[in-house]
PDB file of N, CA, C and O in Angstrom:
ATOM      1  N   MET A   1       1.383 -37.877  22.678  1.00  0.00           N
ATOM      2  CA  MET A   1       2.384 -38.189  21.678  1.00  0.00           C
ATOM      3  C   MET A   1       1.660 -38.856  20.475  1.00  0.00           C
ATOM      4  O   MET A   1       0.776 -39.668  20.661  1.00  0.00           O
ATOM      5  N   ALA A   2       2.039 -38.431  19.309  1.00  0.00           N
ATOM      6  CA  ALA A   2       1.465 -38.976  18.086  1.00  0.00           C
ATOM      7  C   ALA A   2       1.947 -40.434  17.872  1.00  0.00           C
ATOM      8  O   ALA A   2       3.042 -40.777  18.264  1.00  0.00           O
ATOM      9  N   PRO A   3       1.087 -41.260  17.249  1.00  0.00           N
ATOM     10  CA  PRO A   3       1.508 -42.619  16.914  1.00  0.00           C
ATOM     11  C   PRO A   3       2.659 -42.614  15.875  1.00  0.00           C
ATOM     12  O   PRO A   3       2.864 -41.607  15.190  1.00  0.00           O
ATOM     13  N   ARG A   4       3.348 -43.722  15.747  1.00  0.00           N
ATOM     14  CA  ARG A   4       4.432 -43.852  14.759  1.00  0.00           C
ATOM     15  C   ARG A   4       3.871 -43.668  13.347  1.00  0.00           C
ATOM     16  O   ARG A   4       2.734 -44.046  13.025  1.00  0.00           O
ATOM     17  N   THR A   5       4.679 -43.082  12.490  1.00  0.00           N
ATOM     18  CA  THR A   5       4.333 -42.893  11.081  1.00  0.00           C
ATOM     19  C   THR A   5       4.254 -44.239  10.385  1.00  0.00           C
ATOM     20  O   THR A   5       5.110 -45.078  10.563  1.00  0.00           O
ATOM     21  N   VAL A   6       3.231 -44.418   9.562  1.00  0.00           N
ATOM     22  CA  VAL A   6       3.063 -45.609   8.772  1.00  0.00           C
ATOM     23  C   VAL A   6       3.479 -45.278   7.333  1.00  0.00           C
ATOM     24  O   VAL A   6       2.860 -44.388   6.712  1.00  0.00           O
ATOM     25  N   PRO A   7       4.535 -45.893   6.805  1.00  0.00           N
ATOM     26  CA  PRO A   7       4.927 -45.592   5.432  1.00  0.00           C
ATOM     27  C   PRO A   7       3.830 -45.918   4.428  1.00  0.00           C
ATOM     28  O   PRO A   7       3.011 -46.824   4.645  1.00  0.00           O
ATOM     29  N   LEU A   8       3.782 -45.161   3.336  1.00  0.00           N
ATOM     30  CA  LEU A   8       2.776 -45.418   2.308  1.00  0.00           C
ATOM     31  C   LEU A   8       3.067 -46.783   1.675  1.00  0.00           C
ATOM     32  O   LEU A   8       4.212 -47.084   1.339  1.00  0.00           O
ATOM     33  N   PRO A   9       2.069 -47.617   1.483  1.00  0.00           N
ATOM     34  CA  PRO A   9       2.275 -48.910   0.849  1.00  0.00           C
ATOM     35  C   PRO A   9       2.488 -48.752  -0.661  1.00  0.00           C
ATOM     36  O   PRO A   9       2.069 -47.754  -1.249  1.00  0.00           O
ATOM     37  N   ALA A  10       3.158 -49.718  -1.280  1.00  0.00           N
ATOM     38  CA  ALA A  10       3.398 -49.704  -2.734  1.00  0.00           C
ATOM     39  C   ALA A  10       2.050 -49.604  -3.486  1.00  0.00           C
ATOM     40  O   ALA A  10       2.020 -49.001  -4.530  1.00  0.00           O
ATOM     41  N   ARG A  11       1.001 -50.171  -2.968  1.00  0.00           N
ATOM     42  CA  ARG A  11      -0.272 -50.153  -3.674  1.00  0.00           C
ATOM     43  C   ARG A  11      -0.825 -48.719  -3.814  1.00  0.00           C
ATOM     44  O   ARG A  11      -1.699 -48.461  -4.605  1.00  0.00           O
ATOM     45  N   ALA A  12      -0.278 -47.758  -3.053  1.00  0.00           N
ATOM     46  CA  ALA A  12      -0.708 -46.359  -3.157  1.00  0.00           C
ATOM     47  C   ALA A  12      -0.381 -45.801  -4.520  1.00  0.00           C
ATOM     48  O   ALA A  12      -0.967 -44.807  -4.936  1.00  0.00           O
ATOM     49  N   PHE A  13       0.558 -46.426  -5.203  1.00  0.00           N
ATOM     50  CA  PHE A  13       1.025 -45.891  -6.503  1.00  0.00           C
ATOM     51  C   PHE A  13       0.605 -46.731  -7.701  1.00  0.00           C
ATOM     52  O   PHE A  13       1.013 -46.433  -8.829  1.00  0.00           O
ATOM     53  N   GLY A  14      -0.240 -47.754  -7.512  1.00  0.00           N
ATOM     54  CA  GLY A  14      -0.471 -48.604  -8.675  1.00  0.00           C
ATOM     55  C   GLY A  14      -1.849 -49.176  -8.859  1.00  0.00           C
ATOM     56  O   GLY A  14      -2.068 -49.877  -9.827  1.00  0.00           O
ATOM     57  N   ASN A  15      -2.812 -48.930  -8.020  1.00  0.00           N
ATOM     58  CA  ASN A  15      -4.120 -49.556  -8.169  1.00  0.00           C
ATOM     59  C   ASN A  15      -5.037 -48.633  -8.983  1.00  0.00           C
ATOM     60  O   ASN A  15      -5.540 -47.640  -8.489  1.00  0.00           O
ATOM     61  N   PRO A  16      -5.243 -48.962 -10.276  1.00  0.00           N
ATOM     62  CA  PRO A  16      -6.001 -48.060 -11.125  1.00  0.00           C
ATOM     63  C   PRO A  16      -7.539 -48.096 -10.906  1.00  0.00           C
ATOM     64  O   PRO A  16      -8.237 -47.315 -11.502  1.00  0.00           O
ATOM     65  N   ASP A  17      -8.013 -49.016 -10.087  1.00  0.00           N
ATOM     66  CA  ASP A  17      -9.456 -49.138  -9.933  1.00  0.00           C
ATOM     67  C   ASP A  17     -10.026 -48.409  -8.714  1.00  0.00           C
ATOM     68  O   ASP A  17     -11.227 -48.412  -8.526  1.00  0.00           O
ATOM     69  N   LEU A  18      -9.167 -47.818  -7.907  1.00  0.00           N
ATOM     70  CA  LEU A  18      -9.620 -47.172  -6.694  1.00  0.00           C
ATOM     71  C   LEU A  18      -9.227 -45.710  -6.650  1.00  0.00           C
ATOM     72  O   LEU A  18      -8.310 -45.276  -7.317  1.00  0.00           O
ATOM     73  N   THR A  19      -9.936 -44.963  -5.790  1.00  0.00           N
ATOM     74  CA  THR A  19      -9.484 -43.603  -5.457  1.00  0.00           C
ATOM     75  C   THR A  19      -9.268 -43.613  -3.961  1.00  0.00           C
ATOM     76  O   THR A  19     -10.158 -43.960  -3.194  1.00  0.00           O
ATOM     77  N   VAL A  20      -8.032 -43.273  -3.525  1.00  0.00           N
ATOM     78  CA  VAL A  20      -7.662 -43.334  -2.145  1.00  0.00           C
ATOM     79  C   VAL A  20      -6.967 -42.037  -1.750  1.00  0.00           C
ATOM     80  O   VAL A  20      -6.191 -41.476  -2.510  1.00  0.00           O
ATOM     81  N   LEU A  21      -7.256 -41.562  -0.560  1.00  0.00           N
ATOM     82  CA  LEU A  21      -6.647 -40.340  -0.018  1.00  0.00           C
ATOM     83  C   LEU A  21      -5.721 -40.747   1.121  1.00  0.00           C
ATOM     84  O   LEU A  21      -6.109 -41.440   2.047  1.00  0.00           O
ATOM     85  N   TYR A  22      -4.452 -40.283   1.037  1.00  0.00           N
ATOM     86  CA  TYR A  22      -3.440 -40.567   2.068  1.00  0.00           C
ATOM     87  C   TYR A  22      -3.041 -39.231   2.704  1.00  0.00           C
ATOM     88  O   TYR A  22      -2.766 -38.259   1.976  1.00  0.00           O
ATOM     89  N   TRP A  23      -2.952 -39.180   4.006  1.00  0.00           N
ATOM     90  CA  TRP A  23      -2.496 -37.979   4.697  1.00  0.00           C
ATOM     91  C   TRP A  23      -0.985 -38.058   4.797  1.00  0.00           C
ATOM     92  O   TRP A  23      -0.405 -39.064   5.257  1.00  0.00           O
ATOM     93  N   LEU A  24      -0.279 -36.993   4.394  1.00  0.00           N
ATOM     94  CA  LEU A  24       1.152 -36.951   4.428  1.00  0.00           C
ATOM     95  C   LEU A  24       1.711 -36.219   5.647  1.00  0.00           C
ATOM     96  O   LEU A  24       2.898 -36.099   5.807  1.00  0.00           O
ATOM     97  N   GLY A  25       0.863 -35.725   6.476  1.00  0.00           N
ATOM     98  CA  GLY A  25       1.284 -34.914   7.605  1.00  0.00           C
ATOM     99  C   GLY A  25       1.033 -33.454   7.345  1.00  0.00           C
ATOM    100  O   GLY A  25       0.977 -33.015   6.189  1.00  0.00           O
ATOM    101  N   MET A  26       0.859 -32.684   8.370  1.00  0.00           N
ATOM    102  CA  MET A  26       0.549 -31.280   8.284  1.00  0.00           C
ATOM    103  C   MET A  26      -0.636 -31.076   7.358  1.00  0.00           C
ATOM    104  O   MET A  26      -1.650 -31.665   7.518  1.00  0.00           O
ATOM    105  N   ALA A  27      -0.462 -30.249   6.300  1.00  0.00           N
ATOM    106  CA  ALA A  27      -1.571 -29.982   5.353  1.00  0.00           C
ATOM    107  C   ALA A  27      -1.435 -30.823   4.074  1.00  0.00           C
ATOM    108  O   ALA A  27      -2.147 -30.582   3.133  1.00  0.00           O
ATOM    109  N   GLY A  28      -0.532 -31.788   4.070  1.00  0.00           N
ATOM    110  CA  GLY A  28      -0.280 -32.520   2.840  1.00  0.00           C
ATOM    111  C   GLY A  28      -1.107 -33.787   2.676  1.00  0.00           C
ATOM    112  O   GLY A  28      -1.339 -34.538   3.629  1.00  0.00           O
ATOM    113  N   PHE A  29      -1.518 -34.005   1.426  1.00  0.00           N
ATOM    114  CA  PHE A  29      -2.304 -35.204   1.096  1.00  0.00           C
ATOM    115  C   PHE A  29      -1.818 -35.740  -0.236  1.00  0.00           C
ATOM    116  O   PHE A  29      -1.327 -35.003  -1.105  1.00  0.00           O
ATOM    117  N   LEU A  30      -1.931 -37.042  -0.431  1.00  0.00           N
ATOM    118  CA  LEU A  30      -1.684 -37.692  -1.712  1.00  0.00           C
ATOM    119  C   LEU A  30      -2.994 -38.353  -2.132  1.00  0.00           C
ATOM    120  O   LEU A  30      -3.563 -39.139  -1.400  1.00  0.00           O
ATOM    121  N   ILE A  31      -3.423 -38.008  -3.320  1.00  0.00           N
ATOM    122  CA  ILE A  31      -4.632 -38.613  -3.878  1.00  0.00           C
ATOM    123  C   ILE A  31      -4.200 -39.548  -5.001  1.00  0.00           C
ATOM    124  O   ILE A  31      -3.512 -39.139  -5.918  1.00  0.00           O
ATOM    125  N   SER A  32      -4.555 -40.820  -4.900  1.00  0.00           N
ATOM    126  CA  SER A  32      -4.280 -41.800  -5.893  1.00  0.00           C
ATOM    127  C   SER A  32      -5.616 -42.220  -6.510  1.00  0.00           C
ATOM    128  O   SER A  32      -6.495 -42.754  -5.819  1.00  0.00           O
ATOM    129  N   SER A  33      -5.788 -41.911  -7.777  1.00  0.00           N
ATOM    130  CA  SER A  33      -7.079 -42.165  -8.425  1.00  0.00           C
ATOM    131  C   SER A  33      -6.897 -42.733  -9.813  1.00  0.00           C
ATOM    132  O   SER A  33      -6.416 -42.037 -10.710  1.00  0.00           O
ATOM    133  N   ARG A  34      -7.231 -43.984  -9.971  1.00  0.00           N
ATOM    134  CA  ARG A  34      -7.258 -44.633 -11.274  1.00  0.00           C
ATOM    135  C   ARG A  34      -5.972 -44.432 -12.083  1.00  0.00           C
ATOM    136  O   ARG A  34      -5.992 -44.090 -13.240  1.00  0.00           O
ATOM    137  N   GLY A  35      -4.832 -44.586 -11.377  1.00  0.00           N
ATOM    138  CA  GLY A  35      -3.555 -44.480 -12.024  1.00  0.00           C
ATOM    139  C   GLY A  35      -2.953 -43.092 -12.067  1.00  0.00           C
ATOM    140  O   GLY A  35      -1.845 -42.880 -12.560  1.00  0.00           O
ATOM    141  N   THR A  36      -3.661 -42.090 -11.533  1.00  0.00           N
ATOM    142  CA  THR A  36      -3.160 -40.714 -11.477  1.00  0.00           C
ATOM    143  C   THR A  36      -2.857 -40.361 -10.034  1.00  0.00           C
ATOM    144  O   THR A  36      -3.666 -40.630  -9.147  1.00  0.00           O
ATOM    145  N   LEU A  37      -1.705 -39.741  -9.811  1.00  0.00           N
ATOM    146  CA  LEU A  37      -1.333 -39.269  -8.481  1.00  0.00           C
ATOM    147  C   LEU A  37      -1.366 -37.744  -8.412  1.00  0.00           C
ATOM    148  O   LEU A  37      -0.896 -37.063  -9.327  1.00  0.00           O
ATOM    149  N   LEU A  38      -1.924 -37.206  -7.340  1.00  0.00           N
ATOM    150  CA  LEU A  38      -1.974 -35.788  -7.117  1.00  0.00           C
ATOM    151  C   LEU A  38      -1.537 -35.532  -5.691  1.00  0.00           C
ATOM    152  O   LEU A  38      -2.139 -36.026  -4.744  1.00  0.00           O
ATOM    153  N   ALA A  39      -0.445 -34.764  -5.532  1.00  0.00           N
ATOM    154  CA  ALA A  39       0.033 -34.433  -4.208  1.00  0.00           C
ATOM    155  C   ALA A  39      -0.394 -32.968  -3.931  1.00  0.00           C
ATOM    156  O   ALA A  39      -0.135 -32.080  -4.734  1.00  0.00           O
ATOM    157  N   VAL A  40      -1.042 -32.779  -2.827  1.00  0.00           N
ATOM    158  CA  VAL A  40      -1.567 -31.433  -2.393  1.00  0.00           C
ATOM    159  C   VAL A  40      -0.728 -30.969  -1.209  1.00  0.00           C
ATOM    160  O   VAL A  40      -0.763 -31.594  -0.159  1.00  0.00           O
ATOM    161  N   ASP A  41       0.011 -29.905  -1.385  1.00  0.00           N
ATOM    162  CA  ASP A  41       0.806 -29.252  -0.333  1.00  0.00           C
ATOM    163  C   ASP A  41       1.675 -30.246   0.436  1.00  0.00           C
ATOM    164  O   ASP A  41       1.664 -30.271   1.665  1.00  0.00           O
ATOM    165  N   PRO A  42       2.443 -31.094  -0.271  1.00  0.00           N
ATOM    166  CA  PRO A  42       3.269 -32.068   0.432  1.00  0.00           C
ATOM    167  C   PRO A  42       4.510 -31.414   1.047  1.00  0.00           C
ATOM    168  O   PRO A  42       5.118 -30.546   0.478  1.00  0.00           O
ATOM    169  N   LEU A  43       4.827 -31.820   2.252  1.00  0.00           N
ATOM    170  CA  LEU A  43       6.082 -31.480   2.899  1.00  0.00           C
ATOM    171  C   LEU A  43       6.781 -32.809   3.106  1.00  0.00           C
ATOM    172  O   LEU A  43       6.356 -33.643   3.910  1.00  0.00           O
ATOM    173  N   LEU A  44       7.837 -33.079   2.335  1.00  0.00           N
ATOM    174  CA  LEU A  44       8.472 -34.355   2.318  1.00  0.00           C
ATOM    175  C   LEU A  44       9.881 -34.374   2.953  1.00  0.00           C
ATOM    176  O   LEU A  44      10.529 -35.402   3.015  1.00  0.00           O
ATOM    177  N   GLN A  45      10.346 -33.199   3.390  1.00  0.00           N
ATOM    178  CA  GLN A  45      11.596 -33.119   4.075  1.00  0.00           C
ATOM    179  C   GLN A  45      11.654 -31.830   4.867  1.00  0.00           C
ATOM    180  O   GLN A  45      10.866 -30.896   4.590  1.00  0.00           O
ATOM    181  N   ASP A  46      12.590 -31.742   5.826  1.00  0.00           N
ATOM    182  CA  ASP A  46      12.771 -30.493   6.562  1.00  0.00           C
ATOM    183  C   ASP A  46      13.097 -29.381   5.593  1.00  0.00           C
ATOM    184  O   ASP A  46      13.733 -29.571   4.577  1.00  0.00           O
ATOM    185  N   PHE A  47      12.734 -28.163   5.958  1.00  0.00           N
ATOM    186  CA  PHE A  47      13.116 -27.025   5.144  1.00  0.00           C
ATOM    187  C   PHE A  47      13.778 -25.988   6.004  1.00  0.00           C
ATOM    188  O   PHE A  47      14.918 -26.191   6.448  1.00  0.00           O
ATOM    189  N   ASP A  48      13.161 -24.883   6.347  1.00  0.00           N
ATOM    190  CA  ASP A  48      13.830 -23.861   7.160  1.00  0.00           C
ATOM    191  C   ASP A  48      13.469 -23.957   8.623  1.00  0.00           C
ATOM    192  O   ASP A  48      13.778 -23.069   9.392  1.00  0.00           O
ATOM    193  N   MET A  49      12.827 -25.010   9.030  1.00  0.00           N
ATOM    194  CA  MET A  49      12.575 -25.295  10.432  1.00  0.00           C
ATOM    195  C   MET A  49      12.459 -26.777  10.627  1.00  0.00           C
ATOM    196  O   MET A  49      12.092 -27.505   9.702  1.00  0.00           O
ATOM    197  N   PRO A  50      12.809 -27.296  11.782  1.00  0.00           N
ATOM    198  CA  PRO A  50      12.737 -28.718  11.980  1.00  0.00           C
ATOM    199  C   PRO A  50      11.283 -29.259  12.017  1.00  0.00           C
ATOM    200  O   PRO A  50      10.382 -28.569  12.454  1.00  0.00           O
ATOM    201  N   VAL A  51      11.139 -30.444  11.516  1.00  0.00           N
ATOM    202  CA  VAL A  51       9.840 -31.125  11.538  1.00  0.00           C
ATOM    203  C   VAL A  51       9.955 -32.306  12.474  1.00  0.00           C
ATOM    204  O   VAL A  51      10.920 -33.063  12.415  1.00  0.00           O
ATOM    205  N   LEU A  52       8.985 -32.491  13.337  1.00  0.00           N
ATOM    206  CA  LEU A  52       9.098 -33.460  14.417  1.00  0.00           C
ATOM    207  C   LEU A  52       8.387 -34.802  14.156  1.00  0.00           C
ATOM    208  O   LEU A  52       8.086 -35.527  15.080  1.00  0.00           O
ATOM    209  N   ILE A  53       8.155 -35.098  12.886  1.00  0.00           N
ATOM    210  CA  ILE A  53       7.561 -36.375  12.532  1.00  0.00           C
ATOM    211  C   ILE A  53       8.430 -37.055  11.491  1.00  0.00           C
ATOM    212  O   ILE A  53       9.244 -36.437  10.831  1.00  0.00           O
ATOM    213  N   ASP A  54       8.235 -38.378  11.330  1.00  0.00           N
ATOM    214  CA  ASP A  54       8.813 -39.092  10.212  1.00  0.00           C
ATOM    215  C   ASP A  54       7.837 -38.951   9.054  1.00  0.00           C
ATOM    216  O   ASP A  54       6.627 -38.987   9.249  1.00  0.00           O
ATOM    217  N   PHE A  55       8.340 -38.848   7.856  1.00  0.00           N
ATOM    218  CA  PHE A  55       7.497 -38.692   6.703  1.00  0.00           C
ATOM    219  C   PHE A  55       7.063 -40.061   6.136  1.00  0.00           C
ATOM    220  O   PHE A  55       7.842 -40.970   6.046  1.00  0.00           O
ATOM    221  N   PRO A  56       5.776 -40.200   5.764  1.00  0.00           N
ATOM    222  CA  PRO A  56       5.308 -41.475   5.251  1.00  0.00           C
ATOM    223  C   PRO A  56       5.774 -41.732   3.812  1.00  0.00           C
ATOM    224  O   PRO A  56       5.617 -42.848   3.292  1.00  0.00           O
ATOM    225  N   LEU A  57       6.344 -40.725   3.161  1.00  0.00           N
ATOM    226  CA  LEU A  57       6.855 -40.813   1.813  1.00  0.00           C
ATOM    227  C   LEU A  57       8.192 -40.127   1.723  1.00  0.00           C
ATOM    228  O   LEU A  57       8.327 -39.019   2.225  1.00  0.00           O
ATOM    229  N   GLN A  58       9.197 -40.781   1.204  1.00  0.00           N
ATOM    230  CA  GLN A  58      10.520 -40.170   1.126  1.00  0.00           C
ATOM    231  C   GLN A  58      10.633 -39.277  -0.108  1.00  0.00           C
ATOM    232  O   GLN A  58      10.124 -39.577  -1.176  1.00  0.00           O
ATOM    233  N   ALA A  59      11.307 -38.138   0.076  1.00  0.00           N
ATOM    234  CA  ALA A  59      11.441 -37.129  -0.990  1.00  0.00           C
ATOM    235  C   ALA A  59      12.377 -37.606  -2.101  1.00  0.00           C
ATOM    236  O   ALA A  59      12.254 -37.140  -3.241  1.00  0.00           O
ATOM    237  N   ALA A  60      13.295 -38.518  -1.815  1.00  0.00           N
ATOM    238  CA  ALA A  60      14.234 -38.983  -2.825  1.00  0.00           C
ATOM    239  C   ALA A  60      13.478 -39.584  -4.010  1.00  0.00           C
ATOM    240  O   ALA A  60      12.619 -40.444  -3.812  1.00  0.00           O
ATOM    241  N   GLY A  61      13.766 -39.119  -5.186  1.00  0.00           N
ATOM    242  CA  GLY A  61      13.110 -39.677  -6.355  1.00  0.00           C
ATOM    243  C   GLY A  61      11.795 -39.004  -6.740  1.00  0.00           C
ATOM    244  O   GLY A  61      11.214 -39.346  -7.740  1.00  0.00           O
ATOM    245  N   VAL A  62      11.321 -38.066  -5.890  1.00  0.00           N
ATOM    246  CA  VAL A  62      10.100 -37.336  -6.243  1.00  0.00           C
ATOM    247  C   VAL A  62      10.518 -35.972  -6.801  1.00  0.00           C
ATOM    248  O   VAL A  62      11.045 -35.142  -6.054  1.00  0.00           O
ATOM    249  N   PRO A  63      10.355 -35.733  -8.110  1.00  0.00           N
ATOM    250  CA  PRO A  63      10.812 -34.465  -8.658  1.00  0.00           C
ATOM    251  C   PRO A  63       9.922 -33.317  -8.216  1.00  0.00           C
ATOM    252  O   PRO A  63       8.698 -33.422  -8.258  1.00  0.00           O
ATOM    253  N   PRO A  64      10.513 -32.217  -7.775  1.00  0.00           N
ATOM    254  CA  PRO A  64       9.699 -31.058  -7.352  1.00  0.00           C
ATOM    255  C   PRO A  64       9.135 -30.344  -8.597  1.00  0.00           C
ATOM    256  O   PRO A  64       9.812 -30.245  -9.618  1.00  0.00           O
ATOM    257  N   THR A  65       7.942 -29.852  -8.489  1.00  0.00           N
ATOM    258  CA  THR A  65       7.358 -29.055  -9.557  1.00  0.00           C
ATOM    259  C   THR A  65       7.526 -27.572  -9.296  1.00  0.00           C
ATOM    260  O   THR A  65       7.498 -26.777 -10.188  1.00  0.00           O
ATOM    261  N   ARG A  66       7.702 -27.228  -8.013  1.00  0.00           N
ATOM    262  CA  ARG A  66       7.975 -25.870  -7.625  1.00  0.00           C
ATOM    263  C   ARG A  66       8.518 -25.900  -6.188  1.00  0.00           C
ATOM    264  O   ARG A  66       8.277 -26.833  -5.462  1.00  0.00           O
ATOM    265  N   ARG A  67       9.203 -24.860  -5.806  1.00  0.00           N
ATOM    266  CA  ARG A  67       9.723 -24.754  -4.457  1.00  0.00           C
ATOM    267  C   ARG A  67       9.019 -23.607  -3.775  1.00  0.00           C
ATOM    268  O   ARG A  67       8.983 -22.523  -4.286  1.00  0.00           O
ATOM    269  N   ASP A  68       8.448 -23.888  -2.569  1.00  0.00           N
ATOM    270  CA  ASP A  68       7.747 -22.857  -1.858  1.00  0.00           C
ATOM    271  C   ASP A  68       7.918 -23.116  -0.377  1.00  0.00           C
ATOM    272  O   ASP A  68       7.378 -24.097   0.107  1.00  0.00           O
ATOM    273  N   THR A  69       8.677 -22.293   0.322  1.00  0.00           N
ATOM    274  CA  THR A  69       8.865 -22.494   1.744  1.00  0.00           C
ATOM    275  C   THR A  69       7.982 -21.568   2.558  1.00  0.00           C
ATOM    276  O   THR A  69       8.102 -21.522   3.768  1.00  0.00           O
ATOM    277  N   GLY A  70       7.105 -20.846   1.933  1.00  0.00           N
ATOM    278  CA  GLY A  70       6.186 -19.956   2.625  1.00  0.00           C
ATOM    279  C   GLY A  70       4.845 -19.948   1.936  1.00  0.00           C
ATOM    280  O   GLY A  70       4.684 -20.446   0.847  1.00  0.00           O
ATOM    281  N   HIS A  71       3.868 -19.399   2.594  1.00  0.00           N
ATOM    282  CA  HIS A  71       2.514 -19.370   1.990  1.00  0.00           C
ATOM    283  C   HIS A  71       2.028 -17.977   1.918  1.00  0.00           C
ATOM    284  O   HIS A  71       2.268 -17.119   2.691  1.00  0.00           O
TER     285      HIS A  71
END
C-alpha cells in the first residue's frame, strides 16, 4: 500500500531562490524555479477512470491550458 499523500506546501509556490521538483502522482510533476511554475503532465482530478490516490494539489483554482484525456 502506498503511503498517504503529502499536500504541497505553500512554499512550493513562492520561493524565488530555489528550484524544486514535486511529484504529483503518475507521470505528473511540478517544477518551481525562481518564481516560475511549470506543471508537466499533471492529473489533478478524476477523468474517465477512477484514480486511487489523493492528489497533493487541488484542481480548484488552477486554470487548464488544454484538456487531454488520452495520449
